[in-house]
Short mmCIF file of C-alpha atoms and ligand atoms in Angstrom, two decimals:
data_model
loop_
_atom_site.label_atom_id
_atom_site.label_comp_id
_atom_site.label_asym_id
_atom_site.label_seq_id
_atom_site.Cartn_x
_atom_site.Cartn_y
_atom_site.Cartn_z
CA UNK A 21 137.22 65.51 74.27
CA UNK A 22 136.59 62.38 76.62
CA UNK A 23 132.88 60.65 76.30
CA UNK A 24 131.77 61.64 79.34
CA UNK A 25 132.49 65.63 79.03
CA UNK A 26 130.02 67.54 78.12
CA UNK A 27 129.83 68.74 74.32
CA UNK A 28 129.12 72.60 74.02
CA UNK A 29 125.26 72.72 73.02
CA UNK A 30 123.56 76.12 72.19
CA UNK A 31 120.30 74.77 73.60
CA UNK A 32 119.40 76.62 76.72
CA UNK A 33 116.04 76.28 78.72
CA UNK A 34 114.89 79.56 77.31
CA UNK A 35 115.04 78.93 73.88
CA UNK A 36 113.97 75.38 73.90
CA UNK A 37 110.77 75.73 72.53
CA UNK A 38 111.70 79.11 71.14
CA UNK A 39 109.04 80.59 72.92
CA UNK A 40 110.54 84.17 72.85
CA UNK A 41 109.32 84.29 69.20
CA UNK A 42 105.62 84.37 70.61
CA UNK A 43 107.16 87.96 72.23
CA UNK A 44 107.57 91.31 70.60
CA UNK A 45 111.20 92.93 70.37
CA UNK A 46 109.75 95.76 73.09
CA UNK A 47 109.12 92.94 75.24
CA UNK A 48 112.16 91.55 75.05
CA UNK A 49 113.95 94.56 75.34
CA UNK A 50 111.82 95.30 78.32
CA UNK A 51 112.51 91.75 79.60
CA UNK A 52 116.41 92.70 79.04
CA UNK A 53 116.32 95.97 81.11
CA UNK A 54 114.40 94.10 84.38
CA UNK A 55 116.87 91.21 84.06
CA UNK A 56 120.05 93.47 84.20
CA UNK A 57 118.56 95.61 86.78
CA UNK A 58 117.53 92.17 89.04
CA UNK A 59 121.30 90.75 88.62
CA UNK A 60 122.93 93.65 89.23
CA UNK A 61 121.19 95.72 91.85
CA UNK A 62 119.05 92.86 93.48
CA UNK A 63 120.74 89.30 93.40
CA UNK A 64 123.67 90.43 95.33
CA UNK A 65 122.17 91.37 98.07
CA UNK A 66 119.01 88.92 97.83
CA UNK A 67 120.49 86.48 100.33
CA UNK A 68 121.57 88.80 102.48
CA UNK A 69 118.45 90.40 103.07
CA UNK A 70 116.40 86.68 103.17
CA UNK A 71 118.67 85.51 105.80
CA UNK A 72 118.34 88.99 107.99
CA UNK A 73 114.55 88.99 107.19
CA UNK A 74 114.88 92.31 106.04
CA UNK A 75 114.98 94.37 102.59
CA UNK A 76 114.82 98.14 102.16
CA UNK A 77 111.57 98.22 100.86
CA UNK A 78 111.41 102.53 100.68
CA UNK A 79 114.67 102.49 98.67
CA UNK A 80 113.75 99.21 96.12
CA UNK A 81 110.24 101.07 95.76
CA UNK A 82 111.66 104.15 94.96
CA UNK A 83 114.48 102.48 92.28
CA UNK A 84 111.57 100.11 91.06
CA UNK A 85 109.47 103.06 90.73
CA UNK A 86 112.23 104.81 88.69
CA UNK A 87 112.03 102.07 86.14
CA UNK A 88 108.40 102.85 85.45
CA UNK A 89 107.17 99.00 86.88
CA UNK A 90 104.95 100.06 89.58
CA UNK A 91 101.67 99.84 88.09
CA UNK A 92 102.61 99.47 84.99
CA UNK A 93 99.71 97.77 83.13
CA UNK A 94 97.52 100.89 84.88
CA UNK A 95 96.58 103.73 82.14
CA UNK A 96 97.40 107.34 83.55
CA UNK A 97 98.41 108.98 86.88
CA UNK A 98 101.78 108.34 85.94
CA UNK A 99 101.29 104.80 85.21
CA UNK A 100 103.13 103.60 82.00
CA UNK A 101 100.22 101.71 80.26
CA UNK A 102 101.82 98.60 79.47
CA UNK A 103 100.08 95.01 78.36
CA UNK A 104 99.42 92.73 80.93
CA UNK A 105 102.19 90.81 78.80
CA UNK A 106 104.69 93.23 79.83
CA UNK A 107 103.76 93.14 83.15
CA UNK A 108 103.77 89.93 83.70
CA UNK A 109 107.57 89.34 81.99
CA UNK A 110 108.32 92.00 84.54
CA UNK A 111 107.29 89.63 87.41
CA UNK A 112 108.86 86.69 86.31
CA UNK A 113 112.19 89.04 85.72
CA UNK A 114 111.61 90.10 89.32
CA UNK A 115 110.88 86.27 91.14
CA UNK A 116 113.52 84.84 89.38
CA UNK A 117 115.67 86.99 91.76
CA UNK A 118 112.80 86.12 94.77
CA UNK A 119 109.65 85.87 95.00
CA UNK A 120 109.58 88.54 97.86
CA UNK A 121 110.63 91.37 95.61
CA UNK A 122 108.31 90.60 92.43
CA UNK A 123 105.44 90.36 95.96
CA UNK A 124 106.55 94.18 96.59
CA UNK A 125 105.79 94.82 92.83
CA UNK A 126 102.31 93.04 92.77
CA UNK A 127 100.72 94.13 95.98
CA UNK A 128 102.07 97.87 95.03
CA UNK A 129 100.60 97.50 91.37
CA UNK A 130 97.78 94.56 91.62
CA UNK A 131 96.51 95.30 94.79
CA UNK A 132 96.82 98.80 95.96
CA UNK A 133 96.90 101.13 93.39
CA UNK A 134 94.70 98.62 91.27
CA UNK A 135 92.31 99.15 93.72
CA UNK A 136 92.43 102.98 93.62
CA UNK A 137 92.66 103.03 89.79
CA UNK A 138 89.65 100.53 89.06
CA UNK A 139 87.27 101.34 92.62
CA UNK A 140 88.04 104.52 93.82
CA UNK A 141 87.63 108.33 93.01
CA UNK A 142 88.90 110.82 90.57
CA UNK A 143 90.27 112.63 93.62
CA UNK A 144 91.75 109.80 95.49
CA UNK A 145 93.46 108.42 91.93
CA UNK A 146 95.16 111.85 91.98
CA UNK A 147 95.78 112.01 95.54
CA UNK A 148 97.34 108.58 96.10
CA UNK A 149 98.82 106.97 92.33
CA UNK A 150 101.68 109.50 91.01
CA UNK A 151 103.49 108.74 93.92
CA UNK A 152 102.66 105.11 94.16
CA UNK A 153 103.62 104.51 90.60
CA UNK A 154 106.84 106.70 91.50
CA UNK A 155 107.68 104.33 94.53
CA UNK A 156 107.88 107.16 96.56
CA UNK A 157 104.14 106.17 98.17
CA UNK A 158 103.83 102.53 99.21
CA UNK A 159 100.64 100.99 100.09
CA UNK A 160 99.38 97.76 101.29
CA UNK A 161 96.15 95.51 100.36
CA UNK A 162 94.33 94.42 104.07
CA UNK A 163 91.74 91.90 103.09
CA UNK A 164 93.06 88.86 105.15
CA UNK A 165 91.79 88.36 108.76
CA UNK A 166 93.60 86.24 111.45
CA UNK A 167 90.14 83.89 111.29
CA UNK A 168 89.68 84.53 107.81
CA UNK A 169 91.83 83.67 104.78
CA UNK A 170 90.34 81.78 102.02
CA UNK A 171 86.88 82.64 103.07
CA UNK A 172 87.52 86.69 103.13
CA UNK A 173 83.38 87.12 103.17
CA UNK A 174 83.00 86.12 106.92
CA UNK A 175 85.88 88.92 107.79
CA UNK A 176 84.93 90.99 110.84
CA UNK A 177 86.54 94.09 110.54
CA UNK A 178 83.85 96.57 110.65
CA UNK A 179 83.17 99.92 109.37
CA UNK A 180 80.03 101.98 111.16
CA UNK A 181 79.18 105.64 110.03
CA UNK A 182 79.75 108.48 112.23
CA UNK A 183 77.80 111.23 110.77
CA UNK A 184 80.23 112.12 107.69
CA UNK A 185 82.75 109.70 108.99
CA UNK A 186 83.82 106.19 109.24
CA UNK A 187 84.89 104.29 112.37
CA UNK A 188 86.94 101.23 111.21
CA UNK A 189 87.66 98.57 114.12
CA UNK A 190 89.04 94.99 113.32
CA UNK A 191 92.67 93.11 112.98
CA UNK A 192 94.01 92.09 109.73
CA UNK A 193 96.44 89.63 109.50
CA UNK A 194 99.93 88.79 106.93
CA UNK A 195 99.52 92.28 105.16
CA UNK A 196 102.68 92.64 102.93
CA UNK A 197 104.36 95.78 103.67
CA UNK A 198 101.81 97.20 106.15
CA UNK A 199 104.34 98.20 108.30
CA UNK A 200 106.08 100.17 105.95
CA UNK A 201 103.00 101.63 104.15
CA UNK A 202 101.64 105.25 103.79
CA UNK A 203 98.24 104.00 102.76
CA UNK A 204 96.35 100.86 103.11
CA UNK A 205 93.61 99.65 101.10
CA UNK A 206 91.29 98.38 104.14
CA UNK A 207 88.10 95.91 103.11
CA UNK A 208 85.42 96.27 106.48
CA UNK A 209 81.84 94.78 106.70
CA UNK A 210 79.12 97.75 106.83
CA UNK A 211 75.39 97.89 107.08
CA UNK A 212 75.90 98.61 103.07
CA UNK A 213 77.87 95.23 102.53
CA UNK A 214 81.61 94.90 102.09
CA UNK A 215 83.53 98.55 101.83
CA UNK A 216 86.94 99.26 100.69
CA UNK A 217 88.60 102.42 102.04
CA UNK A 218 92.32 104.07 101.55
CA UNK A 219 93.60 104.81 104.56
CA UNK A 220 96.44 106.66 105.65
CA UNK A 221 98.66 104.67 108.29
CA UNK A 222 99.23 107.76 109.78
CA UNK A 223 95.55 107.90 110.94
CA UNK A 224 95.40 107.58 114.79
CA UNK A 225 94.25 104.03 116.01
CA UNK A 226 95.84 102.11 112.65
CA UNK A 227 98.57 100.21 114.25
CA UNK A 228 100.83 97.98 111.63
CA UNK A 229 103.80 95.24 113.45
CA UNK A 230 105.78 93.07 111.45
CA UNK A 231 105.14 89.42 111.79
CA UNK A 232 108.80 87.95 112.24
CA UNK A 233 109.91 84.63 112.34
CA UNK A 234 108.94 83.64 108.97
CA UNK A 235 110.32 80.68 106.93
CA UNK A 236 109.03 81.88 103.67
CA UNK A 237 109.28 85.23 102.24
CA UNK A 238 111.42 86.55 104.07
CA UNK A 239 112.93 89.27 101.80
CA UNK A 240 109.46 90.72 102.44
CA UNK A 241 107.55 92.30 104.67
CA UNK A 242 104.78 90.61 106.50
CA UNK A 243 102.60 93.05 109.19
CA UNK A 244 99.35 92.52 111.40
CA UNK A 245 97.17 95.81 111.34
CA UNK A 246 94.99 96.48 114.67
CA UNK A 247 92.28 98.99 114.09
CA UNK A 248 91.04 100.61 116.94
CA UNK A 249 88.41 103.18 115.94
CA UNK A 250 89.99 104.80 112.89
CA UNK A 251 88.23 107.20 112.12
CA UNK A 252 88.28 108.14 107.96
CA UNK A 253 86.24 110.65 106.22
CA UNK A 254 83.50 109.98 103.55
CA UNK A 255 86.09 110.44 100.87
CA UNK A 256 88.70 108.11 102.25
CA UNK A 257 86.12 105.10 100.95
CA UNK A 258 86.52 104.03 97.82
CA UNK A 259 82.75 104.94 96.04
CA UNK A 260 82.81 102.41 93.55
CA UNK A 261 83.48 99.61 95.70
CA UNK A 262 80.20 97.54 96.89
CA UNK A 263 80.62 93.76 98.15
CA UNK A 264 83.15 91.40 97.17
CA UNK A 265 83.49 91.08 94.02
CA UNK A 266 85.70 94.92 94.03
CA UNK A 267 88.78 93.08 96.67
CA UNK A 268 88.51 89.82 94.59
CA UNK A 269 89.11 91.68 91.47
CA UNK A 270 92.20 92.93 92.96
CA UNK A 271 93.04 89.22 94.08
CA UNK A 272 92.26 88.23 89.95
CA UNK A 273 95.34 90.91 88.96
CA UNK A 274 98.19 90.02 91.60
CA UNK A 275 97.08 86.23 90.81
CA UNK A 276 98.21 87.06 87.04
CA UNK A 277 101.14 88.64 87.76
CA UNK A 278 102.05 85.72 89.83
CA UNK A 279 101.24 83.10 86.83
CA UNK A 280 104.56 84.80 85.17
CA UNK A 281 106.23 85.23 88.52
CA UNK A 282 106.06 81.61 89.77
CA UNK A 283 107.92 80.67 86.14
CA UNK A 284 110.65 82.90 86.85
CA UNK A 285 111.50 81.38 90.02
CA UNK A 286 111.35 77.81 88.16
CA UNK A 287 113.95 79.00 85.56
CA UNK A 288 116.29 80.19 88.06
CA UNK A 289 116.16 76.78 89.79
CA UNK A 290 116.81 74.93 86.67
CA UNK A 291 119.23 77.37 85.30
CA UNK A 292 121.36 77.15 88.37
CA UNK A 293 120.84 73.44 88.30
CA UNK A 294 121.91 73.04 84.96
CA UNK A 295 125.24 74.73 85.93
CA UNK A 296 125.67 73.03 88.87
CA UNK A 297 125.50 69.60 87.23
CA UNK A 298 128.09 70.30 84.40
CA UNK A 299 130.65 70.65 86.57
CA UNK A 300 129.79 68.83 89.80
CA UNK A 301 131.31 65.23 89.88
CA UNK A 302 130.15 62.25 91.21
CA UNK A 303 131.74 58.98 91.21
CA UNK A 304 134.09 60.70 88.65
CA UNK A 305 132.02 62.27 85.83
CA UNK A 306 129.86 65.19 85.60
CA UNK A 307 126.28 64.83 87.15
CA UNK A 308 124.94 66.15 84.10
CA UNK A 309 125.83 62.35 81.87
CA UNK A 310 123.89 60.94 84.16
CA UNK A 311 120.74 59.63 83.03
CA UNK A 312 118.43 59.92 86.26
CA UNK A 313 120.19 63.32 86.09
CA UNK A 314 119.02 63.82 82.38
CA UNK A 315 115.36 62.07 83.00
CA UNK A 316 114.74 64.86 86.04
CA UNK A 317 116.51 68.29 83.91
CA UNK A 318 114.04 66.88 80.53
CA UNK A 319 110.62 66.51 82.99
CA UNK A 320 111.34 70.06 84.64
CA UNK A 321 111.94 71.71 81.46
CA UNK A 322 109.03 70.45 79.87
CA UNK A 323 106.96 71.83 82.76
CA UNK A 324 108.51 74.94 82.73
CA UNK A 325 108.01 75.56 78.96
CA UNK A 326 104.48 74.36 79.45
CA UNK A 327 104.07 76.77 81.99
CA UNK A 328 105.66 79.48 79.87
CA UNK A 329 103.24 78.91 77.50
CA UNK A 330 100.58 79.04 79.97
CA UNK A 331 101.45 82.33 81.09
CA UNK A 332 101.93 83.29 77.88
CA UNK A 333 98.67 82.75 76.29
CA UNK A 334 96.68 84.16 79.50
CA UNK A 335 98.76 87.13 78.99
CA UNK A 336 97.28 87.39 75.34
CA UNK A 337 93.41 86.44 76.52
CA UNK A 338 94.48 89.54 79.60
CA UNK A 339 95.75 91.81 76.81
CA UNK A 340 92.12 90.94 74.70
CA UNK A 341 90.46 91.71 77.60
CA UNK A 342 88.87 88.32 77.76
CA UNK A 343 90.55 86.54 80.43
CA UNK A 344 87.99 85.09 83.10
CA UNK A 345 88.94 84.43 86.74
CA UNK A 346 88.88 80.44 86.25
CA UNK A 347 91.56 81.18 83.69
CA UNK A 348 93.73 82.98 86.01
CA UNK A 349 92.76 80.13 88.52
CA UNK A 350 94.29 77.34 85.87
CA UNK A 351 97.59 79.34 85.37
CA UNK A 352 98.14 80.24 89.57
CA UNK A 353 97.37 76.39 90.33
CA UNK A 354 98.93 74.70 87.37
CA UNK A 355 102.07 77.65 87.50
CA UNK A 356 103.00 77.91 91.19
CA UNK A 357 102.50 73.82 91.79
CA UNK A 358 104.89 72.92 89.19
CA UNK A 359 107.33 75.45 90.10
CA UNK A 360 107.84 74.36 94.09
CA UNK A 361 108.28 70.65 92.31
CA UNK A 362 110.92 72.32 90.28
CA UNK A 363 112.67 73.92 93.09
CA UNK A 364 112.52 70.95 95.33
CA UNK A 365 113.42 68.71 92.35
CA UNK A 366 116.58 71.23 92.02
CA UNK A 367 117.60 70.74 95.57
CA UNK A 368 117.53 67.26 95.12
CA UNK A 369 120.51 68.04 92.07
CA UNK A 370 122.21 70.07 94.55
CA UNK A 371 122.01 68.05 97.13
CA UNK A 372 123.65 69.25 100.38
CA UNK A 373 124.73 72.57 98.53
CA UNK A 374 121.17 72.38 98.18
CA UNK A 375 120.13 73.66 101.44
CA UNK A 376 122.24 76.53 101.68
CA UNK A 377 121.72 80.55 100.50
CA UNK A 378 125.27 80.00 98.38
CA UNK A 379 122.20 78.81 95.74
CA UNK A 380 119.21 80.28 95.29
CA UNK A 381 116.96 76.73 95.24
CA UNK A 382 115.72 76.51 98.27
CA UNK A 383 115.45 79.77 98.75
CA UNK A 384 112.74 79.74 96.42
CA UNK A 385 111.12 76.79 97.13
CA UNK A 386 110.82 77.65 100.50
CA UNK A 387 109.18 81.54 98.82
CA UNK A 388 106.90 79.32 96.87
CA UNK A 389 105.20 77.76 99.67
CA UNK A 390 103.67 81.49 100.54
CA UNK A 391 103.14 81.87 96.54
CA UNK A 392 101.05 78.30 96.86
CA UNK A 393 98.77 79.78 99.77
CA UNK A 394 98.51 83.99 98.85
CA UNK A 395 96.25 84.89 96.36
CA UNK A 396 94.13 81.75 96.61
CA UNK A 397 95.54 78.56 97.88
CA UNK A 398 95.98 75.55 95.48
CA UNK A 399 92.70 73.96 97.02
CA UNK A 400 90.48 77.49 96.41
CA UNK A 401 91.80 77.72 92.89
CA UNK A 402 90.79 73.98 92.52
CA UNK A 403 87.54 74.82 93.65
CA UNK A 404 87.50 78.03 91.11
CA UNK A 405 87.88 75.64 88.22
CA UNK A 406 85.68 73.01 89.54
CA UNK A 407 82.89 75.49 90.14
CA UNK A 408 83.29 76.36 86.39
CA UNK A 409 83.30 73.16 84.76
CA UNK A 410 80.55 71.92 87.02
CA UNK A 411 78.12 74.65 87.77
CA UNK A 412 77.94 73.61 91.00
CA UNK A 413 80.10 74.93 94.01
CA UNK A 414 81.94 73.31 96.73
CA UNK A 415 83.31 75.87 99.04
CA UNK A 416 81.33 75.21 101.98
P1 LIG B 528 93.26 79.03 105.46
O1 LIG B 528 91.88 79.74 104.78
O2 LIG B 528 92.89 78.98 106.67
O3 LIG B 528 93.45 77.84 104.83
C1 LIG B 528 94.20 76.57 105.47
C2 LIG B 528 93.87 75.51 104.37
O4 LIG B 528 92.49 74.99 104.26
C3 LIG B 528 94.58 75.64 103.33
O5 LIG B 528 95.05 74.46 102.75
C4 LIG B 528 93.00 76.02 102.24
O6 LIG B 528 93.06 75.38 101.00
C5 LIG B 528 92.25 74.78 102.85
N1 LIG B 528 90.84 75.44 102.51
C6 LIG B 528 90.56 76.42 102.35
N2 LIG B 528 89.07 76.37 102.26
C7 LIG B 528 88.67 75.29 101.79
C8 LIG B 528 87.35 74.88 101.18
N3 LIG B 528 86.73 75.06 101.28
N4 LIG B 528 87.49 73.30 100.68
C9 LIG B 528 88.98 72.75 101.26
N5 LIG B 528 89.77 73.23 101.42
C10 LIG B 528 89.98 74.94 102.03
N6 LIG B 528 96.23 88.39 102.70
C11 LIG B 528 95.82 90.10 102.25
O7 LIG B 528 94.92 90.20 102.79
N7 LIG B 528 97.04 90.97 101.92
C12 LIG B 528 98.19 90.46 101.53
O8 LIG B 528 99.31 91.61 101.19
C13 LIG B 528 98.57 89.03 102.16
N8 LIG B 528 100.27 88.81 101.90
C14 LIG B 528 100.85 87.75 102.16
C15 LIG B 528 101.78 87.64 102.51
C16 LIG B 528 102.22 86.07 102.71
C17 LIG B 528 103.66 85.78 102.92
C18 LIG B 528 101.47 85.08 103.08
C19 LIG B 528 102.00 83.94 104.15
C20 LIG B 528 100.17 85.46 103.17
C21 LIG B 528 99.54 86.43 102.61
N9 LIG B 528 98.30 86.95 102.80
C22 LIG B 528 97.50 88.08 102.71
C23 LIG B 528 97.18 86.16 103.69
C24 LIG B 528 96.76 85.42 102.28
O9 LIG B 528 96.00 85.75 101.25
C25 LIG B 528 96.22 84.13 103.40
O10 LIG B 528 97.11 83.31 103.78
C26 LIG B 528 95.69 82.96 102.14
O11 LIG B 528 94.51 83.64 101.49
C27 LIG B 528 95.03 81.52 102.78
O12 LIG B 528 94.44 82.12 104.25
P2 LIG B 528 94.96 81.05 105.31
O13 LIG B 528 96.23 81.38 105.71
O14 LIG B 528 93.94 81.93 106.46
O15 LIG B 528 94.24 79.75 105.11
#
């Protein structure tokens, strides 16, 4: 074999640090199953969905529901009751295909279903959760408003009592799946403080319209919600939710999934790039054989391994019931920040091919711009960690 031909190697970006040895056989089997679903069902169509800015949410939710992945970390009501680590690994495999597909599962399970499971009544849990777990009912989570994203405490949406009913008024923006949802978890300000409501989207006065012209997360539905005198009965109010800590607890759940998910997107970029540099010849020999290439590959593999270790560590803390919000912030801040760096670096190695939908890297990089922003921007997570370490809040 000529010296410049790559030698066969059994080292992969996945076994470089032997991190699979930290997983149970059950977790590895689940991962294999979801990876297979992702490669066979999702990957062949993802570029088309992304390009069209359209994704068959209902169809996919029903299929993913059948696999038992929606709200899988919740107990009862048709949910699988899995470990947090197993849920994280599922997020990782879905995001290896596209962050928009992982978003579907995160919003359904960690935001909408978790809100009902944790803060709802028994009647609400029975009414909504089995259908949502099966993917027959779609949920969304309306917290962000046009003028209040990082600071949801400033929300203007109001909930006013009228006899035994509540009247909701206001607007929500950037709400994943709102225009295809059956139930919207709406957070609103009232005399009693911030309250949450499970609002059937068929309620008169509830309007959701899809937001278009996105350059990121195009394989995900994002909508605006307008609430015009939406009347709901008292039993639509999540009885245990009082104050901002309720929506923030849901965000913490979704952030946890992102800690794992971002590693999936980065892994897919790096794997694509490894395959590419092995066959692409520049200046008469494979791109893989240049030191500059190898420095990039090595640095990315190191960051990927560290991100995976961090995700698994946080998974264990969550499974032991002792994870703290600032720890989730460490994971979300680091793993998304490193994933987007990896995606962009991979793009350089693919040259012009890297800017097309033939390869996933720029699609991942663009998606990760949204992932960097939602569920707390990087700056918000820096402020969470900074406050935890110094004892001084610096949000305002
Ligand atoms: P802003 O809050 O206006 O922030 C702008 C900049 O200011 C950021 O860089 C931010 O880090 C920085 N900043 C803010 N505060 C400070 C500070 N104190 N110090 C220094 N810098 C600061 N929301 C939902 O409720 N439900 C959803 O389903 C949902 N899905 C989404 C899907 C997509 C594709 C996107 C893009 C967003 C989604 N969001 C959703 C909204 C998302 O959570 C918000 O965009 C996010 O919280 C940031 O808010 P913002 O966009 O208003 O930015």
